[in-house]
mmCIF file of C-alpha atoms and ligand atoms in Angstrom:
data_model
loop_
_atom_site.group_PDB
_atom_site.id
_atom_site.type_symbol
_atom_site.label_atom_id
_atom_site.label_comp_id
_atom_site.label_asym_id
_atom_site.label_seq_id
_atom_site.Cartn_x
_atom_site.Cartn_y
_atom_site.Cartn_z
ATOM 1 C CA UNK Y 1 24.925 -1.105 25.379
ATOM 2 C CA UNK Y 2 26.242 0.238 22.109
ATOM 3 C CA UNK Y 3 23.343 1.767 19.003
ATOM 4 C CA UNK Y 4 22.411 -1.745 17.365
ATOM 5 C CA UNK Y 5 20.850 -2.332 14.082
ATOM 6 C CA UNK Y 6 17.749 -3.842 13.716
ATOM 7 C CA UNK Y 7 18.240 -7.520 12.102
ATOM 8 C CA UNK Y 8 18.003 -9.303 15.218
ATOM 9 C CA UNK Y 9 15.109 -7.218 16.500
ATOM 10 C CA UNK Y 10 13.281 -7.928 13.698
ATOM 11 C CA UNK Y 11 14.084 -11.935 13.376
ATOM 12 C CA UNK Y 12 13.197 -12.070 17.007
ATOM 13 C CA UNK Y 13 9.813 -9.914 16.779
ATOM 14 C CA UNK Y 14 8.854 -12.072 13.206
ATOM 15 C CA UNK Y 15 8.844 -15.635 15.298
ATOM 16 C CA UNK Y 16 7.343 -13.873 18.045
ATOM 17 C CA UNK Y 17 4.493 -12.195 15.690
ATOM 18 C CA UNK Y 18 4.997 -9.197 17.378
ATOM 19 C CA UNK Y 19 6.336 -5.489 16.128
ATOM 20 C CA UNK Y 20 8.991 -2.929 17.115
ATOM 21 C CA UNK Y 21 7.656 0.340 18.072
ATOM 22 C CA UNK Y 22 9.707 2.691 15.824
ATOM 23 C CA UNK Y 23 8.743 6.134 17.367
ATOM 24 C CA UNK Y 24 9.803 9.932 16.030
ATOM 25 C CA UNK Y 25 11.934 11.943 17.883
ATOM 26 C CA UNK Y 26 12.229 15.796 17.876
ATOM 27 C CA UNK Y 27 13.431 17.064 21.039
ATOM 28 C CA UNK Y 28 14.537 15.647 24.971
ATOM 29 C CA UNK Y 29 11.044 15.383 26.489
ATOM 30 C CA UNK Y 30 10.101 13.093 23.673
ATOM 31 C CA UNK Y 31 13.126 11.389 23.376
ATOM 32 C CA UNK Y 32 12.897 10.633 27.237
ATOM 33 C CA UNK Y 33 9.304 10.002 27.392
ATOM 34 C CA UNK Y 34 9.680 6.947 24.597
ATOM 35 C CA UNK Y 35 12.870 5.880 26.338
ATOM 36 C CA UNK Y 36 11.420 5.798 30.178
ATOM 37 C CA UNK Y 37 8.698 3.733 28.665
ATOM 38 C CA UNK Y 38 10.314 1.161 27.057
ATOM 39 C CA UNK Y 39 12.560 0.528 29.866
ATOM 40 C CA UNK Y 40 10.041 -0.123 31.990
ATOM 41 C CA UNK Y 41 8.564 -2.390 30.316
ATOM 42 C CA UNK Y 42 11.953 -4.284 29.094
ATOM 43 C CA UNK Y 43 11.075 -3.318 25.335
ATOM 44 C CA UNK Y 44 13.496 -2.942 22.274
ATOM 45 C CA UNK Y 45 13.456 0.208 20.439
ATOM 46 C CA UNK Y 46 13.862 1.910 17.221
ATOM 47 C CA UNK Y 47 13.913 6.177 17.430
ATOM 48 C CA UNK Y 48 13.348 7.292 14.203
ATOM 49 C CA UNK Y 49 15.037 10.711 12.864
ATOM 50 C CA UNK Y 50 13.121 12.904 9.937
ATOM 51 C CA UNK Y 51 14.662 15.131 7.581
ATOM 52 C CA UNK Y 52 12.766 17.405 9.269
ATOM 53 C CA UNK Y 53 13.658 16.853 12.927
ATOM 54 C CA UNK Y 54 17.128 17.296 11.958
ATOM 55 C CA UNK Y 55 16.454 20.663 10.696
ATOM 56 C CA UNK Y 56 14.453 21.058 13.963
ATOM 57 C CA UNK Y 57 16.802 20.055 16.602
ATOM 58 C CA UNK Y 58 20.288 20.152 14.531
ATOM 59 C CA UNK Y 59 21.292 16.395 14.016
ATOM 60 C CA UNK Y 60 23.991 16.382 16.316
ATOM 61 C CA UNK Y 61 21.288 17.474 19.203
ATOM 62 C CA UNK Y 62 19.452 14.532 18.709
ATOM 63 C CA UNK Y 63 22.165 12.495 18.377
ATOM 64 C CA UNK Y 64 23.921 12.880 21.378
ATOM 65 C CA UNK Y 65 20.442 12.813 23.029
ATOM 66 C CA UNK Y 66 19.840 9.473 21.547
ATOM 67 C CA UNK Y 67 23.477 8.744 22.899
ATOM 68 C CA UNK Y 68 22.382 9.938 26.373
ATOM 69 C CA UNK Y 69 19.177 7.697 26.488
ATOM 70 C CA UNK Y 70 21.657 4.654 25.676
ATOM 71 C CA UNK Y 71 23.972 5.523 28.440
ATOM 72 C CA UNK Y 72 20.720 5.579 30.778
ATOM 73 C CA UNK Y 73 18.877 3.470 29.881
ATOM 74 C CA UNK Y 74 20.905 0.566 28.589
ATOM 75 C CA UNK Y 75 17.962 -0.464 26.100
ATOM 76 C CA UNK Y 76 19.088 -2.023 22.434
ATOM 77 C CA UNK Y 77 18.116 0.871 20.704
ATOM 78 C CA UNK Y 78 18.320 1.288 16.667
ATOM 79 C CA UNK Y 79 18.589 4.992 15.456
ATOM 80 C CA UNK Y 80 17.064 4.903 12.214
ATOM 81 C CA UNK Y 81 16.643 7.570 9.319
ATOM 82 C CA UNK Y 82 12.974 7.957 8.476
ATOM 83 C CA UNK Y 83 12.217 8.958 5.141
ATOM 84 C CA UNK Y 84 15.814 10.003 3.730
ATOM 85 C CA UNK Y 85 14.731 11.372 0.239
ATOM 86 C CA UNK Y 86 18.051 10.886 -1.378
ATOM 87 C CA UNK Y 87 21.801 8.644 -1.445
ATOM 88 C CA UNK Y 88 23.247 12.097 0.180
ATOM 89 C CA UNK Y 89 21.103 12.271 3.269
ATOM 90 C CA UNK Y 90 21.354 8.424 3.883
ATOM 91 C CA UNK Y 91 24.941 8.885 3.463
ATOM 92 C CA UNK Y 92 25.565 11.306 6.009
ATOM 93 C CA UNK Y 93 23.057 9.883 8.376
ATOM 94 C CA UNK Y 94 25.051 6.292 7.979
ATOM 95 C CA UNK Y 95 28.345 8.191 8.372
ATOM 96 C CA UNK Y 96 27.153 10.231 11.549
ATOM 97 C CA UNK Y 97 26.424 7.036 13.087
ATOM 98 C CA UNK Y 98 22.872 5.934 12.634
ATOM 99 C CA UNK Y 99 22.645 2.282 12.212
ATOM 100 C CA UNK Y 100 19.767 2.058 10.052
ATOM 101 C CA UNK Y 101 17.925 4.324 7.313
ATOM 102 C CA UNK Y 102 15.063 4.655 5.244
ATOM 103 C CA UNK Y 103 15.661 5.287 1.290
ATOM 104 C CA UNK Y 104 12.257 6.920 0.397
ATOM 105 C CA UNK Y 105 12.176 6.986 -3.555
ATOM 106 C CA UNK Y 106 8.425 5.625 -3.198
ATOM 107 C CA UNK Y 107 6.993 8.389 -5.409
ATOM 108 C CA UNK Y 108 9.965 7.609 -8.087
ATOM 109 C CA UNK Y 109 9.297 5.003 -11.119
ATOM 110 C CA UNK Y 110 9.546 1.386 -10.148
ATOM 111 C CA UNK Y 111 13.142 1.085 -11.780
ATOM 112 C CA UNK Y 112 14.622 4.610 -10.159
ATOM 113 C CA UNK Y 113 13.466 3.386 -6.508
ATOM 114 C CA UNK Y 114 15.455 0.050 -7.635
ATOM 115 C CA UNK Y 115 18.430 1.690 -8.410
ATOM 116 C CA UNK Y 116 18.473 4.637 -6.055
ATOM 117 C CA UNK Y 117 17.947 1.958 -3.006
ATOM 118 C CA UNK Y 118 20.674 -0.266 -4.387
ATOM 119 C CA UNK Y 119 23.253 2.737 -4.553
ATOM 120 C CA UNK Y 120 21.981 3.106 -0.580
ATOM 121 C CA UNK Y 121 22.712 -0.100 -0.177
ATOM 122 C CA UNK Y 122 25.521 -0.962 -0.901
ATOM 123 C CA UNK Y 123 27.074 1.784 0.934
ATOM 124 C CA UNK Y 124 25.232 1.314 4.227
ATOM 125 C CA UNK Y 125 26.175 -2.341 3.923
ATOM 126 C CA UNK Y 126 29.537 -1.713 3.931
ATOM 127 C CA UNK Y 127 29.596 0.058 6.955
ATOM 128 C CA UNK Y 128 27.398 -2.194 8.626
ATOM 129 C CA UNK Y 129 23.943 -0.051 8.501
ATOM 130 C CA UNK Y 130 21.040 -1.450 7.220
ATOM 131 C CA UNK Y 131 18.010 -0.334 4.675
ATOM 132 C CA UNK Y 132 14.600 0.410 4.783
ATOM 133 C CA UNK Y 133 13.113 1.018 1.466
ATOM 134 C CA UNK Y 134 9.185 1.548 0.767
ATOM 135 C CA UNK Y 135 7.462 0.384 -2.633
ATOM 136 C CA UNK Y 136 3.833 1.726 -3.187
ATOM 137 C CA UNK Y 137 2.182 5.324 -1.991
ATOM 138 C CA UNK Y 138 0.968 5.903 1.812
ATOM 139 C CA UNK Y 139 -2.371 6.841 0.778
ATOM 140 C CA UNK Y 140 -5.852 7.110 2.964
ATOM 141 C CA UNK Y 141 -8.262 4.160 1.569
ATOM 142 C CA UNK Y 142 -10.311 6.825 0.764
ATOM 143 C CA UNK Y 143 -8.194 7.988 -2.122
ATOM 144 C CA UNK Y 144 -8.226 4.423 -3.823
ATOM 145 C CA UNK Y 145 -11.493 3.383 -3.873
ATOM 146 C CA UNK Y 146 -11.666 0.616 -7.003
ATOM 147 C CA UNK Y 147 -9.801 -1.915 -7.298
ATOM 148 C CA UNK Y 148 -7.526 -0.611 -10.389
ATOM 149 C CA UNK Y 149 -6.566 2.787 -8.174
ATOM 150 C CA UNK Y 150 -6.015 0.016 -5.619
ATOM 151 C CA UNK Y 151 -2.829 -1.324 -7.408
ATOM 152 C CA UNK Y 152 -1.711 1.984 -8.776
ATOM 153 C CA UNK Y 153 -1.036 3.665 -5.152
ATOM 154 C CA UNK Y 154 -1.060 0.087 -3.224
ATOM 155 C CA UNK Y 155 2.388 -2.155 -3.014
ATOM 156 C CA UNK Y 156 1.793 -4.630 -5.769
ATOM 157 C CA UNK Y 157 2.877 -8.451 -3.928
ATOM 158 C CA UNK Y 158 5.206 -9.308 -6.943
ATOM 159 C CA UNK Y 159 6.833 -6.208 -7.535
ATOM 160 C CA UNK Y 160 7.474 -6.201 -3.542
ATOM 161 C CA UNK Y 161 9.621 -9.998 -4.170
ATOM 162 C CA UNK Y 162 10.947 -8.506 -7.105
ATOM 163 C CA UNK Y 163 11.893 -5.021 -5.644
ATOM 164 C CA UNK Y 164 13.971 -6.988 -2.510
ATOM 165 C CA UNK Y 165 15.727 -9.593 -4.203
ATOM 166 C CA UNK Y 166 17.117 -6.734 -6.911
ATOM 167 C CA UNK Y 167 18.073 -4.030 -4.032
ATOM 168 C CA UNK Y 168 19.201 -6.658 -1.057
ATOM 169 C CA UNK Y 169 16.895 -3.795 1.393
ATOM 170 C CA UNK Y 170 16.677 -5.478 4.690
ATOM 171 C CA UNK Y 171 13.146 -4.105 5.357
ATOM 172 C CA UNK Y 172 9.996 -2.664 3.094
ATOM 173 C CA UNK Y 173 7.412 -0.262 4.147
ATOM 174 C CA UNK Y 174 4.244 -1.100 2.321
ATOM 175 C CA UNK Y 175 1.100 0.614 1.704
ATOM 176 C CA UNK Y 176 -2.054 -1.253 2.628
ATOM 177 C CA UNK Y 177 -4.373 1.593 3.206
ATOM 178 C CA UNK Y 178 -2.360 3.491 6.251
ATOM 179 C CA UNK Y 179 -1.478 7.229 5.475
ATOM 180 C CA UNK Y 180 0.635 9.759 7.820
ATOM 181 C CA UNK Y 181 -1.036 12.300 9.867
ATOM 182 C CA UNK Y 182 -4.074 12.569 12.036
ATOM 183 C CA UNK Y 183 -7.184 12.300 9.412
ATOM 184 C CA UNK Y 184 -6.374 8.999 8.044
ATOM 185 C CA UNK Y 185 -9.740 7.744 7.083
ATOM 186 C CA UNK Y 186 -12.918 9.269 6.010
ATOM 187 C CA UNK Y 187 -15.331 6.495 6.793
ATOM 188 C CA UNK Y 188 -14.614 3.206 8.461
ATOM 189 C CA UNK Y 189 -11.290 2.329 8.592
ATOM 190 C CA UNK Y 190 -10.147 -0.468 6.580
ATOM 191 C CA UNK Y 191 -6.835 -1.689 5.500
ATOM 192 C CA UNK Y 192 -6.086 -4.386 2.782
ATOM 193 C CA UNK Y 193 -5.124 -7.258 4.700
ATOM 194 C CA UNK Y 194 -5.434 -9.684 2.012
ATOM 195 C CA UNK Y 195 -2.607 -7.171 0.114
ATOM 196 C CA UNK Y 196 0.130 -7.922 2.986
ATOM 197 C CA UNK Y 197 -0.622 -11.872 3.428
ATOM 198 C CA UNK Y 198 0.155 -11.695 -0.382
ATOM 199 C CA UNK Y 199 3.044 -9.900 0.299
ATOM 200 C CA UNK Y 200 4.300 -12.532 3.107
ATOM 201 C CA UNK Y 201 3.505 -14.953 0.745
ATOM 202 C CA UNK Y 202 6.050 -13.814 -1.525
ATOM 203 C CA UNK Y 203 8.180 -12.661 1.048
ATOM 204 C CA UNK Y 204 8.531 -15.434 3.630
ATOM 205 C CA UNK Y 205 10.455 -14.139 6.785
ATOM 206 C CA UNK Y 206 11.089 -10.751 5.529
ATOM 207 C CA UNK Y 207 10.377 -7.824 7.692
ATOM 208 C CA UNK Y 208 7.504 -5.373 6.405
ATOM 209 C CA UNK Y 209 7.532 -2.042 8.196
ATOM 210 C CA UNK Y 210 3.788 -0.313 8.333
ATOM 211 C CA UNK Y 211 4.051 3.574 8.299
ATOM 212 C CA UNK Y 212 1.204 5.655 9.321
ATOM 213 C CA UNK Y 213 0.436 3.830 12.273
ATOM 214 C CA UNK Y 214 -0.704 5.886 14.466
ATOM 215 C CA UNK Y 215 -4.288 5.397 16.436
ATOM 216 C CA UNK Y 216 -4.983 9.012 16.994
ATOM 217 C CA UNK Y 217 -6.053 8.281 20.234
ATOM 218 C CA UNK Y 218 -9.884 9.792 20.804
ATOM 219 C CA UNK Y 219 -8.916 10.458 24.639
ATOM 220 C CA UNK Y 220 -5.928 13.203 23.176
ATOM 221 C CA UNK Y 221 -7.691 14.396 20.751
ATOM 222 C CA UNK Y 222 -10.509 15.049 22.755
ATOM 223 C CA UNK Y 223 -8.089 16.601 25.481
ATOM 224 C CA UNK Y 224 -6.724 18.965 23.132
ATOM 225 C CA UNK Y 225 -9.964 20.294 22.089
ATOM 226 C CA UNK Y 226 -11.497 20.431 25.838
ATOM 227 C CA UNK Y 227 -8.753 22.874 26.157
ATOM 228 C CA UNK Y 228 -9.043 25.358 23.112
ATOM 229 C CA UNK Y 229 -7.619 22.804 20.224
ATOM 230 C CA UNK Y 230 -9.660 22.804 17.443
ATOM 231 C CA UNK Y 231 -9.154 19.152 15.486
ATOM 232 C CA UNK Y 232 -12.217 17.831 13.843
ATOM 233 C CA UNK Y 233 -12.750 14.776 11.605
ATOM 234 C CA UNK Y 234 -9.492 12.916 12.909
ATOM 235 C CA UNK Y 235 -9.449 9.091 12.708
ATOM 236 C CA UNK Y 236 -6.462 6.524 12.707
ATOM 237 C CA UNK Y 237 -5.972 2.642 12.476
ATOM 238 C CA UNK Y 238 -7.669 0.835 15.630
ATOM 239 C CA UNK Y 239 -5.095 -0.692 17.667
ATOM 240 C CA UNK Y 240 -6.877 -4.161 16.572
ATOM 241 C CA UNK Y 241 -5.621 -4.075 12.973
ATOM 242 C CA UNK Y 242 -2.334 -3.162 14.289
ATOM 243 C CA UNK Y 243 -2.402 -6.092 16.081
ATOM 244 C CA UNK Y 244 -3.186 -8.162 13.459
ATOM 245 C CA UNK Y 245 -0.621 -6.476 11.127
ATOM 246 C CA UNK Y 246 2.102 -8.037 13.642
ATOM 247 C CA UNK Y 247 0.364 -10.965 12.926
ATOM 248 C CA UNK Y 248 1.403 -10.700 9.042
ATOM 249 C CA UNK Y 249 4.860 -9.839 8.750
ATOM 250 C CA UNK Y 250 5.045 -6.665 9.685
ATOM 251 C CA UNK Y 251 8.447 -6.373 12.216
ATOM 252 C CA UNK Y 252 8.132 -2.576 12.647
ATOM 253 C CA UNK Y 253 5.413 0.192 13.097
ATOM 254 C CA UNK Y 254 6.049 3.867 12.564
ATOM 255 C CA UNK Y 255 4.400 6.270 15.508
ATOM 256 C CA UNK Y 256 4.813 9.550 15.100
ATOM 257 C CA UNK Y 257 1.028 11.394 15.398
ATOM 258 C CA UNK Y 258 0.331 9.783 18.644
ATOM 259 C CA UNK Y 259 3.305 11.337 20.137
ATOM 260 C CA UNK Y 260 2.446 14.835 18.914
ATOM 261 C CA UNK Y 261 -1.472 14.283 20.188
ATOM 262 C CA UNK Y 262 -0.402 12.946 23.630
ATOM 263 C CA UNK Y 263 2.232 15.903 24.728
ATOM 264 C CA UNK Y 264 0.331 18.457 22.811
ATOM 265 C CA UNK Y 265 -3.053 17.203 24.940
ATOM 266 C CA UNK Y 266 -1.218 17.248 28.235
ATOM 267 C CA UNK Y 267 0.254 20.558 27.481
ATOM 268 C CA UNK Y 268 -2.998 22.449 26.332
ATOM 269 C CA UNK Y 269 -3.922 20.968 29.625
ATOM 270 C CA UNK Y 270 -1.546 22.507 31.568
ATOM 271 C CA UNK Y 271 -1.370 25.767 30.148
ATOM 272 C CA UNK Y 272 -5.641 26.066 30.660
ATOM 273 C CA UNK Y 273 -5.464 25.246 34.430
ATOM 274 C CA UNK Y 274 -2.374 27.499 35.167
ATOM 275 C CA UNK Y 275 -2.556 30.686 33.410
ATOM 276 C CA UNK Y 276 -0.238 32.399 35.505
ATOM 277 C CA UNK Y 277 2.779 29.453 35.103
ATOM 278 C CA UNK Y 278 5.718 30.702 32.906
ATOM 279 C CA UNK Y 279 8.184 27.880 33.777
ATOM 280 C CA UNK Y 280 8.645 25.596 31.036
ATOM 281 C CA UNK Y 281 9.407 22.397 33.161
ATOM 282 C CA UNK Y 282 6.264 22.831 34.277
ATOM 283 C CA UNK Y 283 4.426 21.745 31.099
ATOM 284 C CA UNK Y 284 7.023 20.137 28.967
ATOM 285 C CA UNK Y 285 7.007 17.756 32.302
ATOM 286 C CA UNK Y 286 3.383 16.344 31.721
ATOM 287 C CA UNK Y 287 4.157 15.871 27.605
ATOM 288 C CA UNK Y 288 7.177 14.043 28.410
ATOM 289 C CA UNK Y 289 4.645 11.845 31.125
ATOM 290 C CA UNK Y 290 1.831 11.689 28.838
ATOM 291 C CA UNK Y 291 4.142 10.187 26.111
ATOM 292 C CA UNK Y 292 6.102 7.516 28.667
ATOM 293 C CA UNK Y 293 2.202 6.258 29.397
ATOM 294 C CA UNK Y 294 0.822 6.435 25.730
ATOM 295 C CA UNK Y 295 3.734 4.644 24.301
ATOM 296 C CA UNK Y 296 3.975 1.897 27.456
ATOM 297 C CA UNK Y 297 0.615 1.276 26.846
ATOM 298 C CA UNK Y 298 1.529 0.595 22.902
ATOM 299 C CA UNK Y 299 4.253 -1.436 23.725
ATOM 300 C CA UNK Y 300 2.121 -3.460 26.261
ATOM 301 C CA UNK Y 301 -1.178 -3.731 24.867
ATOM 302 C CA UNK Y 302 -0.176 -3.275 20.395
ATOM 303 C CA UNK Y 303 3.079 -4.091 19.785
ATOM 304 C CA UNK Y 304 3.756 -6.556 21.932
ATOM 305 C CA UNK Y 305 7.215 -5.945 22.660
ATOM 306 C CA UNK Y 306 7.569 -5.962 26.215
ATOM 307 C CA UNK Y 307 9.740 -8.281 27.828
ATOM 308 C CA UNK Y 308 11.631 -8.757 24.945
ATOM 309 C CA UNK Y 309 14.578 -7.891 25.675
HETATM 310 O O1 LIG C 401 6.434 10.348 8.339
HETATM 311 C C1 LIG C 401 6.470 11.466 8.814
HETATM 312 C C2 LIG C 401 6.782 11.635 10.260
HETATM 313 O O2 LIG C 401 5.609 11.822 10.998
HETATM 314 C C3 LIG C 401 7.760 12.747 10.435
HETATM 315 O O3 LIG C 401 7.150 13.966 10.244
HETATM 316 O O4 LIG C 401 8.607 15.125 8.586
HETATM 317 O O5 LIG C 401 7.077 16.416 10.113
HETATM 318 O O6 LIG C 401 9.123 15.292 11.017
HETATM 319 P P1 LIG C 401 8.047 15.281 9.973
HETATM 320 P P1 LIG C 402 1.791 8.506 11.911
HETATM 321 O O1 LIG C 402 1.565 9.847 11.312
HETATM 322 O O2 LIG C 402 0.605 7.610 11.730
HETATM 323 O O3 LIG C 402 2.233 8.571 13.327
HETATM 324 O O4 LIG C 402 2.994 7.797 11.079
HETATM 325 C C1 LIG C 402 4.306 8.124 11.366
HETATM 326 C C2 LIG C 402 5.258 7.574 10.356
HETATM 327 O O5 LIG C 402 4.932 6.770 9.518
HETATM 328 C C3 LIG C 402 6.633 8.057 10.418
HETATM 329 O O6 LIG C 402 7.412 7.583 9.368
HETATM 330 ZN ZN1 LIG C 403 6.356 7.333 7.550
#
């Protein structure tokens, strides 16, 4: 099974009302982990790449790890660009072989984020890659309290419709209140669900992608500070409004802190009860299981792409 992109995925997953878990990848054990998961439970996938796990791992590391997990597994899996900042790193991510990225000019004016994600494109299109673009700020609901700092950080509905028929993107991230990272809100969670029915409204069959997705999962972060981790004050979305996102449009969802808690949890873990090992297999082993359980249990209970395939 070659890389595939992810228009079919997402057709498939918007009838079905159910997401595609789009998971970050830094390194083997992670890579494996997500992949050993989602075959198991017969799951399509999308591994995501950052800017900054390329200057982690080297790209071509993670790409022919990506390869490897293909020739295993024989899952349709998308690699996707998260978060390319500019035309030059979604050009060389299209011509090293990804099949989809992300053209992040969500922080630039309305009209630059039109044209820089046209310029994208157009040249992804033309090699067959598609384009994720993202229109409003990932912010915690905390920072946008009233309804007027609401619509200055939040995706406005109309400029969303406007924003994809100008650009031809073949996704949109949108911010309803989700923000990256583990201390997503301060109080009760909340995300503007009345926002993204708008925006499905206006955008009838169109796949929304939801970043920040993560639950920060009490039992990891509760794991990691039984064993000398010292995280206070985290908080995530509940796995219920994820649910109900998948319910509204929204075709992918962006995990990334979830994977870091798990394998960081089980490590910690390891390393407390056995001072005296020194053999890396010993604890990147239980981060890579942690992760295969965390994100089967995702893909089973959240997403609901299992069986999918
Ligand atoms: O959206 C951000 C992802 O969690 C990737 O994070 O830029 O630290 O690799 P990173
Ligand atoms: P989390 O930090 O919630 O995992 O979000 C990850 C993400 O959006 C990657 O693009
Ligand atoms: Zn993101």
């Amino acid at each position: 099974m070659p890389l595939i992109t992810s228009t079919e995925l997402f057709e498939k997953a918007y009838e079905g009302k159910y997401a595609i878990g789009a998971f970050n990848v830094n390194n083997m054990e992670i890579i494996q982990g997500i992949v050993e998961a989602a075959k198991e439970e017969k799951a399509p996938l999308i591994l995501q790449v950052s800017a900054g796990a390329r200057k982690y791992a080297n790209p071509i590391y993670l790409r022919k790890l990506v390869e490897a997990a293909i020739e295993d597994s024989d899952l349709p899996i998308v690699l996707h660009l998260d978060h390319g900042e500019d035309f030059d790193i979604c050009k060389q991510c299209v011509d090293d072989g990804f099949t989809s990225v992300m053209i992040d000019a969500s922080h630039r004016p309305f009209e630059e984020n039109v044209e820089i994600t046209k310029r994208v494109v157009e040249y992804a299109h033309s090699k067959g890659v598609v384009v994720e673009a993202e229109l409003g700020r990932l912010a915690g609901i905390e920072d946008a309290v009233s309804v007027s700092e609401r619509d200055a950080t939040f995706t406005v509905p109309e400029q969303a419709a406007e924003f994809v028929e100008r650009t031809g993107v073949d996704s949109l991230a949108v911010a309803i209140g989700t923000s990256h990272g583990a201390f997503k809100f301060k109080g009760e969670p909340s995300l503007d669900f009345e926002r993204l029915k708008q925006i499905q409204k206006l955008l009838p069959k169109f796949p929304l992608v939801l970043h920040g997705a993560s639950t920060v999962l009490p039992e990891f972060v509760d794991l990691c500070n039984q064993y000398g981790g010292k995280i206070s004050g985290a908080q995530g979305v509940p796995e219920e409004m994820i649910r109900q996102a998948t319910k509204l449009g929204v075709c992918k969802v962006n995990i990334d802190t979830d994977l870091r808690l798990a394998m960081t949890a089980a490590i910690r873990k390891h390393m407390a009860e056995n001072p005296d090992n020194f053999d890396p297999r010993k604890y990147l082993g239980p981060g890579r299981t942690a992760i295969k359980e965390m994100v089967q249990h995702k893909i089973r209970n959240v997403l609901g792409s299992g069986n999918r395939l």
